[in-house]
mmCIF file of C-alpha atoms and ligand atoms in Angstrom:
data_model
loop_
_atom_site.group_PDB
_atom_site.id
_atom_site.type_symbol
_atom_site.label_atom_id
_atom_site.label_comp_id
_atom_site.label_asym_id
_atom_site.label_seq_id
_atom_site.Cartn_x
_atom_site.Cartn_y
_atom_site.Cartn_z
ATOM 1 C CA MET A 12 -21.809 17.092 -18.598
ATOM 2 C CA ASP A 13 -21.150 14.438 -21.328
ATOM 3 C CA ALA A 14 -20.785 10.828 -20.307
ATOM 4 C CA ALA A 15 -17.339 10.719 -22.358
ATOM 5 C CA ILE A 16 -15.821 12.999 -20.241
ATOM 6 C CA LEU A 17 -17.752 12.293 -17.150
ATOM 7 C CA ILE A 18 -16.861 8.498 -16.860
ATOM 8 C CA PRO A 19 -12.723 9.216 -17.187
ATOM 9 C CA PHE A 20 -13.059 11.761 -14.728
ATOM 10 C CA LEU A 21 -14.913 9.429 -12.196
ATOM 11 C CA LEU A 22 -12.097 7.291 -13.056
ATOM 12 C CA ILE A 23 -9.414 9.778 -12.295
ATOM 13 C CA ILE A 24 -11.692 10.333 -8.850
ATOM 14 C CA GLY A 25 -11.919 6.960 -8.069
ATOM 15 C CA LEU A 26 -7.928 5.584 -8.294
ATOM 16 C CA ALA A 27 -6.986 8.813 -6.103
ATOM 17 C CA VAL A 28 -9.833 8.074 -3.651
ATOM 18 C CA GLY A 29 -8.937 4.123 -4.299
ATOM 19 C CA SER A 30 -4.855 5.423 -2.691
ATOM 20 C CA PHE A 31 -6.534 7.132 0.323
ATOM 21 C CA LEU A 32 -8.099 3.818 1.075
ATOM 22 C CA ASN A 33 -4.852 2.416 0.905
ATOM 23 C CA VAL A 34 -3.675 4.507 3.532
ATOM 24 C CA CYS A 35 -6.996 3.886 5.640
ATOM 25 C CA ILE A 36 -6.175 0.066 5.522
ATOM 26 C CA TYR A 37 -2.819 0.716 6.828
ATOM 27 C CA ARG A 38 -3.328 3.385 9.220
ATOM 28 C CA ILE A 39 -7.371 2.466 11.134
ATOM 29 C CA PRO A 40 -5.916 -0.835 12.038
ATOM 30 C CA ILE A 41 -2.987 0.761 14.246
ATOM 31 C CA GLY A 42 -4.866 3.504 15.463
ATOM 32 C CA LYS A 43 -2.773 5.996 13.204
ATOM 33 C CA SER A 44 -4.831 9.438 11.740
ATOM 34 C CA ILE A 45 -5.999 8.974 8.258
ATOM 35 C CA ILE A 46 -4.645 12.471 7.470
ATOM 36 C CA ARG A 47 -1.566 13.591 8.848
ATOM 37 C CA PRO A 48 1.138 12.745 8.134
ATOM 38 C CA GLY A 49 1.468 12.433 4.384
ATOM 39 C CA SER A 50 2.256 8.803 2.901
ATOM 40 C CA PHE A 51 5.378 7.430 4.279
ATOM 41 C CA CYS A 52 7.706 4.318 3.289
ATOM 42 C CA PRO A 53 6.705 1.780 6.230
ATOM 43 C CA LEU A 54 10.370 0.388 6.116
ATOM 44 C CA CYS A 55 12.344 3.334 5.528
ATOM 45 C CA LYS A 56 9.657 5.665 6.620
ATOM 46 C CA LYS A 57 11.033 8.431 4.388
ATOM 47 C CA PRO A 58 8.017 10.782 2.712
ATOM 48 C CA ILE A 59 6.883 9.991 -0.440
ATOM 49 C CA THR A 60 6.271 12.436 -2.880
ATOM 50 C CA TRP A 61 3.574 13.445 -4.958
ATOM 51 C CA TYR A 62 4.891 12.062 -8.031
ATOM 52 C CA ASP A 63 5.932 8.444 -6.688
ATOM 53 C CA ASN A 64 2.339 8.433 -5.406
ATOM 54 C CA ILE A 65 0.539 8.725 -8.201
ATOM 55 C CA PRO A 66 -2.058 5.524 -8.723
ATOM 56 C CA ILE A 67 -0.973 2.331 -10.630
ATOM 57 C CA ILE A 68 1.172 4.661 -12.849
ATOM 58 C CA SER A 69 3.936 5.485 -9.796
ATOM 59 C CA TYR A 70 3.571 1.565 -9.214
ATOM 60 C CA VAL A 71 4.481 0.350 -12.576
ATOM 61 C CA LEU A 72 7.597 3.269 -12.985
ATOM 62 C CA LEU A 73 9.268 2.360 -9.593
ATOM 63 C CA GLY A 74 8.939 -1.612 -10.526
ATOM 64 C CA GLY A 75 6.670 -1.852 -7.617
ATOM 65 C CA ARG A 76 10.269 -1.238 -5.099
ATOM 66 C CA CYS A 77 10.317 1.806 -2.812
ATOM 67 C CA ARG A 78 12.484 4.804 -4.540
ATOM 68 C CA TRP A 79 14.855 5.120 -1.232
ATOM 69 C CA CYS A 80 15.138 1.564 0.413
ATOM 70 C CA LYS A 81 14.104 -0.756 -2.951
ATOM 71 C CA GLU A 82 11.737 -2.299 -0.736
ATOM 72 C CA ALA A 83 8.476 -4.771 -2.241
ATOM 73 C CA ILE A 84 5.968 -2.230 -2.367
ATOM 74 C CA SER A 85 2.449 -4.666 -1.587
ATOM 75 C CA LEU A 86 0.416 -5.479 -4.731
ATOM 76 C CA ARG A 87 -2.373 -3.952 -2.296
ATOM 77 C CA TYR A 88 -1.789 -0.850 -3.180
ATOM 78 C CA PRO A 89 -2.211 -0.844 -7.043
ATOM 79 C CA ILE A 90 -5.098 -3.498 -6.518
ATOM 80 C CA VAL A 91 -7.052 -1.790 -3.919
ATOM 81 C CA GLU A 92 -6.927 1.839 -6.736
ATOM 82 C CA SER A 93 -8.140 -0.034 -9.847
ATOM 83 C CA LEU A 94 -10.611 -1.636 -7.860
ATOM 84 C CA THR A 95 -11.963 1.857 -6.489
ATOM 85 C CA GLY A 96 -11.477 3.582 -9.807
ATOM 86 C CA ALA A 97 -13.972 -0.042 -11.511
ATOM 87 C CA LEU A 98 -16.441 1.068 -8.167
ATOM 88 C CA PHE A 99 -16.516 4.588 -9.115
ATOM 89 C CA THR A 100 -17.280 4.320 -13.151
ATOM 90 C CA LEU A 101 -19.004 0.780 -13.229
ATOM 91 C CA PHE A 102 -21.479 2.291 -10.772
ATOM 92 C CA PHE A 103 -22.095 5.477 -12.644
ATOM 93 C CA TYR A 104 -22.696 3.519 -15.633
ATOM 94 C CA TYR A 105 -25.002 0.682 -14.139
ATOM 95 C CA LEU A 106 -26.916 3.243 -11.366
ATOM 96 C CA VAL A 107 -27.037 6.746 -13.253
ATOM 97 C CA ILE A 108 -26.871 6.430 -16.939
ATOM 98 C CA LYS A 109 -28.288 2.892 -17.415
ATOM 99 C CA THR A 110 -30.737 3.079 -14.691
ATOM 100 C CA GLY A 111 -31.342 6.841 -14.005
ATOM 101 C CA GLU A 112 -31.057 6.744 -10.453
ATOM 102 C CA HIS A 113 -30.694 9.944 -8.237
ATOM 103 C CA LEU A 114 -26.849 11.213 -8.124
ATOM 104 C CA GLU A 115 -27.119 10.432 -4.314
ATOM 105 C CA VAL A 116 -27.945 7.452 -4.444
ATOM 106 C CA TYR A 117 -24.867 6.749 -6.691
ATOM 107 C CA VAL A 118 -22.800 9.035 -4.235
ATOM 108 C CA ILE A 119 -23.677 7.131 -0.809
ATOM 109 C CA TYR A 120 -24.215 3.236 -2.940
ATOM 110 C CA THR A 121 -20.039 4.634 -3.769
ATOM 111 C CA LEU A 122 -19.262 5.396 -0.605
ATOM 112 C CA LEU A 123 -21.074 1.825 0.496
ATOM 113 C CA GLY A 124 -18.293 0.008 -2.031
ATOM 114 C CA CYS A 125 -15.377 2.439 -0.182
ATOM 115 C CA ALA A 126 -16.170 1.172 3.262
ATOM 116 C CA LEU A 127 -16.303 -2.467 1.686
ATOM 117 C CA ILE A 128 -12.829 -2.473 -0.068
ATOM 118 C CA VAL A 129 -11.434 -1.052 2.869
ATOM 119 C CA SER A 130 -12.828 -3.845 5.210
ATOM 120 C CA SER A 131 -12.244 -6.501 3.242
ATOM 121 C CA PHE A 132 -8.688 -5.928 2.621
ATOM 122 C CA ILE A 133 -8.251 -5.311 6.509
ATOM 123 C CA ASP A 134 -10.029 -8.443 7.208
ATOM 124 C CA MET A 135 -7.859 -10.664 4.697
ATOM 125 C CA GLU A 136 -5.043 -9.187 6.335
ATOM 126 C CA LEU A 137 -5.263 -9.238 10.056
ATOM 127 C CA TYR A 138 -8.589 -10.996 10.565
ATOM 128 C CA ILE A 139 -10.647 -8.102 11.802
ATOM 129 C CA ILE A 140 -13.205 -6.136 10.546
ATOM 130 C CA PRO A 141 -12.723 -1.914 12.167
ATOM 131 C CA ASN A 142 -15.636 -0.837 14.415
ATOM 132 C CA GLU A 143 -14.566 2.568 13.271
ATOM 133 C CA ILE A 144 -16.187 1.459 9.266
ATOM 134 C CA THR A 145 -19.093 -0.392 10.771
ATOM 135 C CA TYR A 146 -19.974 2.121 13.350
ATOM 136 C CA ALA A 147 -20.327 4.504 11.153
ATOM 137 C CA GLY A 148 -22.173 2.972 8.340
ATOM 138 C CA MET A 149 -24.633 1.568 10.759
ATOM 139 C CA VAL A 150 -25.239 5.536 12.249
ATOM 140 C CA SER A 151 -24.947 7.278 8.844
ATOM 141 C CA ALA A 152 -27.626 4.784 6.764
ATOM 142 C CA PRO A 153 -30.100 5.427 8.853
ATOM 143 C CA LEU A 154 -29.631 9.058 8.559
ATOM 144 C CA PHE A 155 -28.767 8.730 4.498
ATOM 145 C CA SER A 156 -32.545 7.218 4.313
ATOM 146 C CA LEU A 157 -33.855 9.858 6.313
ATOM 147 C CA LEU A 158 -31.954 12.703 3.832
ATOM 148 C CA PHE A 159 -32.322 10.941 0.922
ATOM 149 C CA PRO A 160 -35.191 8.700 0.979
ATOM 150 C CA SER A 161 -34.646 7.570 -2.720
ATOM 151 C CA LEU A 162 -32.273 5.385 -1.739
ATOM 152 C CA HIS A 163 -34.793 3.117 -0.775
ATOM 153 C CA HIS A 164 -37.227 3.222 -3.933
ATOM 154 C CA SER A 165 -35.687 1.134 -6.174
ATOM 155 C CA THR A 166 -35.338 -1.919 -3.580
ATOM 156 C CA ASP A 167 -39.037 -2.150 -2.755
ATOM 157 C CA ASN A 168 -38.406 -2.094 0.739
ATOM 158 C CA LEU A 169 -41.103 0.408 1.360
ATOM 159 C CA ARG A 170 -44.083 -1.619 0.632
ATOM 160 C CA VAL A 171 -44.415 -3.044 4.229
ATOM 161 C CA PHE A 172 -43.783 0.667 5.568
ATOM 162 C CA ASN A 173 -47.123 2.607 3.178
ATOM 163 C CA LEU A 174 -48.541 2.343 6.749
ATOM 164 C CA LEU A 175 -46.264 5.225 7.520
ATOM 165 C CA GLY A 176 -47.576 7.653 5.237
ATOM 166 C CA SER A 177 -44.293 10.321 5.258
ATOM 167 C CA VAL A 178 -41.653 9.006 2.216
ATOM 168 C CA ARG A 179 -38.601 10.120 4.244
ATOM 169 C CA LEU A 180 -40.475 8.139 7.675
ATOM 170 C CA ASP A 181 -41.206 5.153 5.537
ATOM 171 C CA ALA A 182 -37.136 4.939 4.138
ATOM 172 C CA LEU A 183 -35.650 5.744 8.056
ATOM 173 C CA ALA A 184 -38.139 2.662 8.665
ATOM 174 C CA ALA A 185 -36.882 0.462 5.308
ATOM 175 C CA SER A 186 -33.414 1.057 6.599
ATOM 176 C CA LEU A 187 -33.628 0.255 10.656
ATOM 177 C CA LEU A 188 -35.613 -3.117 9.422
ATOM 178 C CA GLY A 189 -32.178 -3.537 7.241
ATOM 179 C CA ILE A 190 -30.053 -3.094 9.759
ATOM 180 C CA LEU A 191 -31.733 -5.725 11.885
ATOM 181 C CA ILE A 192 -32.282 -8.389 9.590
ATOM 182 C CA GLY A 193 -28.824 -8.112 7.559
ATOM 183 C CA GLY A 194 -27.246 -7.722 10.839
ATOM 184 C CA GLY A 195 -29.738 -10.502 12.622
ATOM 185 C CA LEU A 196 -29.015 -13.024 10.036
ATOM 186 C CA VAL A 197 -25.107 -13.367 9.877
ATOM 187 C CA LEU A 198 -26.036 -13.111 13.691
ATOM 188 C CA VAL A 199 -28.130 -16.498 14.136
ATOM 189 C CA PHE A 200 -26.239 -17.906 11.328
ATOM 190 C CA GLY A 201 -22.869 -17.075 12.982
ATOM 191 C CA VAL A 202 -24.521 -19.206 16.450
ATOM 192 C CA LEU A 203 -25.861 -22.296 14.465
ATOM 193 C CA GLY A 204 -22.258 -22.401 12.627
ATOM 194 C CA THR A 205 -20.248 -22.308 15.776
ATOM 195 C CA LEU A 206 -22.657 -24.707 17.453
ATOM 196 C CA LEU A 207 -22.912 -27.262 14.847
ATOM 197 C CA LEU A 208 -18.716 -26.504 13.944
ATOM 198 C CA ARG A 209 -17.786 -26.596 17.572
ATOM 199 C CA LYS A 210 -15.815 -23.266 16.289
ATOM 200 C CA GLU A 211 -16.718 -19.879 15.944
ATOM 201 C CA ALA A 212 -18.557 -19.721 12.116
ATOM 202 C CA MET A 213 -18.395 -15.829 11.560
ATOM 203 C CA GLY A 214 -17.834 -12.911 13.886
ATOM 204 C CA MET A 215 -19.161 -9.865 15.283
ATOM 205 C CA GLY A 216 -17.572 -8.136 12.625
ATOM 206 C CA ASP A 217 -19.418 -9.883 9.965
ATOM 207 C CA VAL A 218 -22.729 -8.872 12.185
ATOM 208 C CA LYS A 219 -21.917 -5.062 11.929
ATOM 209 C CA LEU A 220 -20.575 -5.387 8.042
ATOM 210 C CA MET A 221 -24.390 -7.034 7.455
ATOM 211 C CA ALA A 222 -26.010 -4.414 9.650
ATOM 212 C CA MET A 223 -24.455 -1.403 7.816
ATOM 213 C CA VAL A 224 -25.235 -3.502 4.401
ATOM 214 C CA GLY A 225 -28.581 -3.705 5.536
ATOM 215 C CA GLY A 226 -28.967 0.055 6.675
ATOM 216 C CA ILE A 227 -27.945 1.094 3.163
ATOM 217 C CA MET A 228 -29.308 -1.714 0.863
ATOM 218 C CA GLY A 229 -32.756 -2.726 2.750
ATOM 219 C CA TRP A 230 -33.861 -5.957 3.839
ATOM 220 C CA LYS A 231 -34.418 -7.407 0.443
ATOM 221 C CA PRO A 232 -31.043 -7.130 -0.737
ATOM 222 C CA ALA A 233 -29.247 -7.823 2.233
ATOM 223 C CA VAL A 234 -30.949 -11.589 2.551
ATOM 224 C CA VAL A 235 -29.849 -11.658 -1.410
ATOM 225 C CA ILE A 236 -26.368 -10.828 -0.294
ATOM 226 C CA PHE A 237 -26.213 -13.157 2.793
ATOM 227 C CA PHE A 238 -27.465 -16.321 0.829
ATOM 228 C CA LEU A 239 -24.967 -15.022 -2.217
ATOM 229 C CA ALA A 240 -21.569 -14.595 -0.391
ATOM 230 C CA PRO A 241 -21.276 -18.218 0.309
ATOM 231 C CA PHE A 242 -21.253 -18.954 -3.099
ATOM 232 C CA PHE A 243 -18.326 -16.679 -3.716
ATOM 233 C CA ALA A 244 -16.936 -18.341 -0.683
ATOM 234 C CA LEU A 245 -16.960 -21.392 -1.824
ATOM 235 C CA VAL A 246 -14.936 -21.185 -4.687
ATOM 236 C CA VAL A 247 -12.352 -19.492 -2.761
ATOM 237 C CA ALA A 248 -12.791 -22.125 -0.091
ATOM 238 C CA ILE A 249 -12.466 -25.560 -1.613
ATOM 239 C CA PRO A 250 -9.196 -24.825 -3.345
ATOM 240 C CA LEU A 251 -7.732 -23.590 -0.075
ATOM 241 C CA LEU A 252 -8.776 -26.788 1.641
ATOM 242 C CA PHE A 253 -7.138 -28.915 -0.608
ATOM 243 C CA LEU A 254 -3.959 -26.642 -0.538
ATOM 244 C CA GLY A 255 -4.631 -27.125 3.288
ATOM 245 C CA LYS A 256 -4.826 -23.772 3.887
ATOM 246 C CA GLY A 257 -8.076 -23.334 4.460
ATOM 247 C CA ARG A 258 -8.118 -22.822 8.478
ATOM 248 C CA THR A 259 -9.220 -19.669 8.709
ATOM 249 C CA ILE A 260 -11.160 -17.518 6.056
ATOM 250 C CA PRO A 261 -12.177 -13.539 6.232
ATOM 251 C CA TYR A 262 -16.107 -13.505 5.468
ATOM 252 C CA ALA A 263 -15.731 -9.767 4.893
ATOM 253 C CA PRO A 264 -14.543 -10.049 1.080
ATOM 254 C CA PHE A 265 -17.178 -12.359 0.192
ATOM 255 C CA LEU A 266 -19.778 -10.373 1.922
ATOM 256 C CA SER A 267 -18.239 -7.533 0.540
ATOM 257 C CA LEU A 268 -18.047 -8.934 -3.187
ATOM 258 C CA ALA A 269 -22.206 -9.903 -3.203
ATOM 259 C CA THR A 270 -22.769 -7.055 -2.056
ATOM 260 C CA LEU A 271 -21.077 -4.895 -4.941
ATOM 261 C CA VAL A 272 -22.406 -7.562 -7.238
ATOM 262 C CA SER A 273 -25.921 -7.151 -6.343
ATOM 263 C CA ILE A 274 -26.009 -3.496 -6.158
ATOM 264 C CA PRO A 275 -26.147 -3.127 -10.292
ATOM 265 C CA LEU A 276 -27.967 -6.344 -10.333
ATOM 266 C CA HIS A 277 -30.077 -6.933 -7.317
ATOM 267 C CA GLU A 278 -33.306 -6.042 -9.553
ATOM 268 C CA PRO A 279 -33.825 -10.087 -10.526
ATOM 269 C CA PHE A 280 -32.519 -11.331 -7.319
ATOM 270 C CA VAL A 281 -34.769 -8.948 -5.329
ATOM 271 C CA ARG A 282 -37.703 -10.020 -7.785
ATOM 272 C CA PHE A 283 -36.561 -13.984 -6.990
ATOM 273 C CA LEU A 284 -36.611 -13.502 -3.439
ATOM 274 C CA ASP A 285 -40.336 -12.148 -3.835
ATOM 275 C CA SER A 286 -41.689 -14.502 -5.492
ATOM 276 C CA ARG A 287 -40.447 -17.054 -3.366
ATOM 277 C CA LEU A 288 -41.927 -15.080 -0.474
ATOM 278 C CA TYR A 289 -45.203 -15.381 -2.232
ATOM 279 C CA LEU A 290 -45.293 -18.835 -1.946
ATOM 280 C CA PHE A 291 -44.114 -18.572 1.367
ATOM 281 C CA SER A 292 -47.588 -16.459 2.456
ATOM 282 C CA GLU A 293 -49.926 -18.669 -0.041
ATOM 283 C CA LEU A 294 -48.613 -21.694 1.322
ATOM 284 C CA LEU A 295 -49.353 -19.953 5.246
ATOM 285 C CA ARG A 296 -53.164 -19.433 4.056
ATOM 286 C CA GLU A 297 -53.200 -22.879 2.655
ATOM 287 C CA LEU A 298 -52.535 -24.040 6.153
ATOM 288 C CA LEU A 299 -53.730 -21.789 8.569
HETATM 289 ZN ZN1 ZN B 19 11.388 2.671 1.717
#
C-alpha cells in the first residue's frame, strides 16, 4: 500500500487506540475491567454514545463537557488521543519508511509506546506505575525477542552474544541483559539518591518500567535513555521548584519521553556510547 494512504489510515487507528488507552488510564489503577462496560461519564454515570466518543472531534464538538451533566471532561482525553495518533504515524514514518525496519519491529515499538503513555499518565495523576503494565512488558519483551530477533538487529545489542550461535538465542540474551541493565541502573541510582537526599529518589515502579524498556530496546539504548531522562526532568523540575511545587515529581513521563525520542534517534546516541565504551576499554587495557 502507498504511504499516502497508510499514514492517514494509521493516524485513525492511532486515535482510536488512544481512546482505548484513556480507558486503561482511568480503569487499571482502580482495578476495573478495561473491556466492560463501555465508556460512561465518571460523574453522572451516563453511557457515552459512539458519536460522543469520536477521538478529539467529540471533545471539540461537546466543548469539553459531558453532554448530560455538563461536567468538564479532562483535557487528558484529547491529549492522550493526539499523542497516540502521533506515535502510530511518526514511528511508521521513521522506522518503516525511513529506516526500513521490519513491520514487527514497528508493531512492538508502538506497543511499548502505548504502555509508556498509559504508565506516564497514571504516574502523573496517582504517583504509581501499575504492575499490570510493567510485568506484562517484562514477560513479553524476551518472548518478542525470541520470536522476532530483528528487534535487536539495528541497535547492535547482539555483538556480545555472537557466541551463542543462534540469532533467536542471541536476541533473547540481548533482551534479558536489557532487563537487567535497564532495571539495575534505576535501582542502583535510586538507592544512591535515597541515601544522598534522605528521601525516596526513585520508586520500584521506575525500576520495573526501565526493565521493560531495556527488554525491548536492549542494554545500550537503555543506558542512553537512563542518562537522557534527567535532562527532560530538569526542564520541568526547575520551573516547578521556583513555583515552590517541586515536592514529588513523577519520573515515568521523563523515562518515557527519553525512550520515545530514542526509538527513532538512538543510532547517534548508541554510537556515542560505543565510542565512550571503547575509550574506557582502552583505558582499562593501559592500566592493566
Ligand atoms: Zn456526565
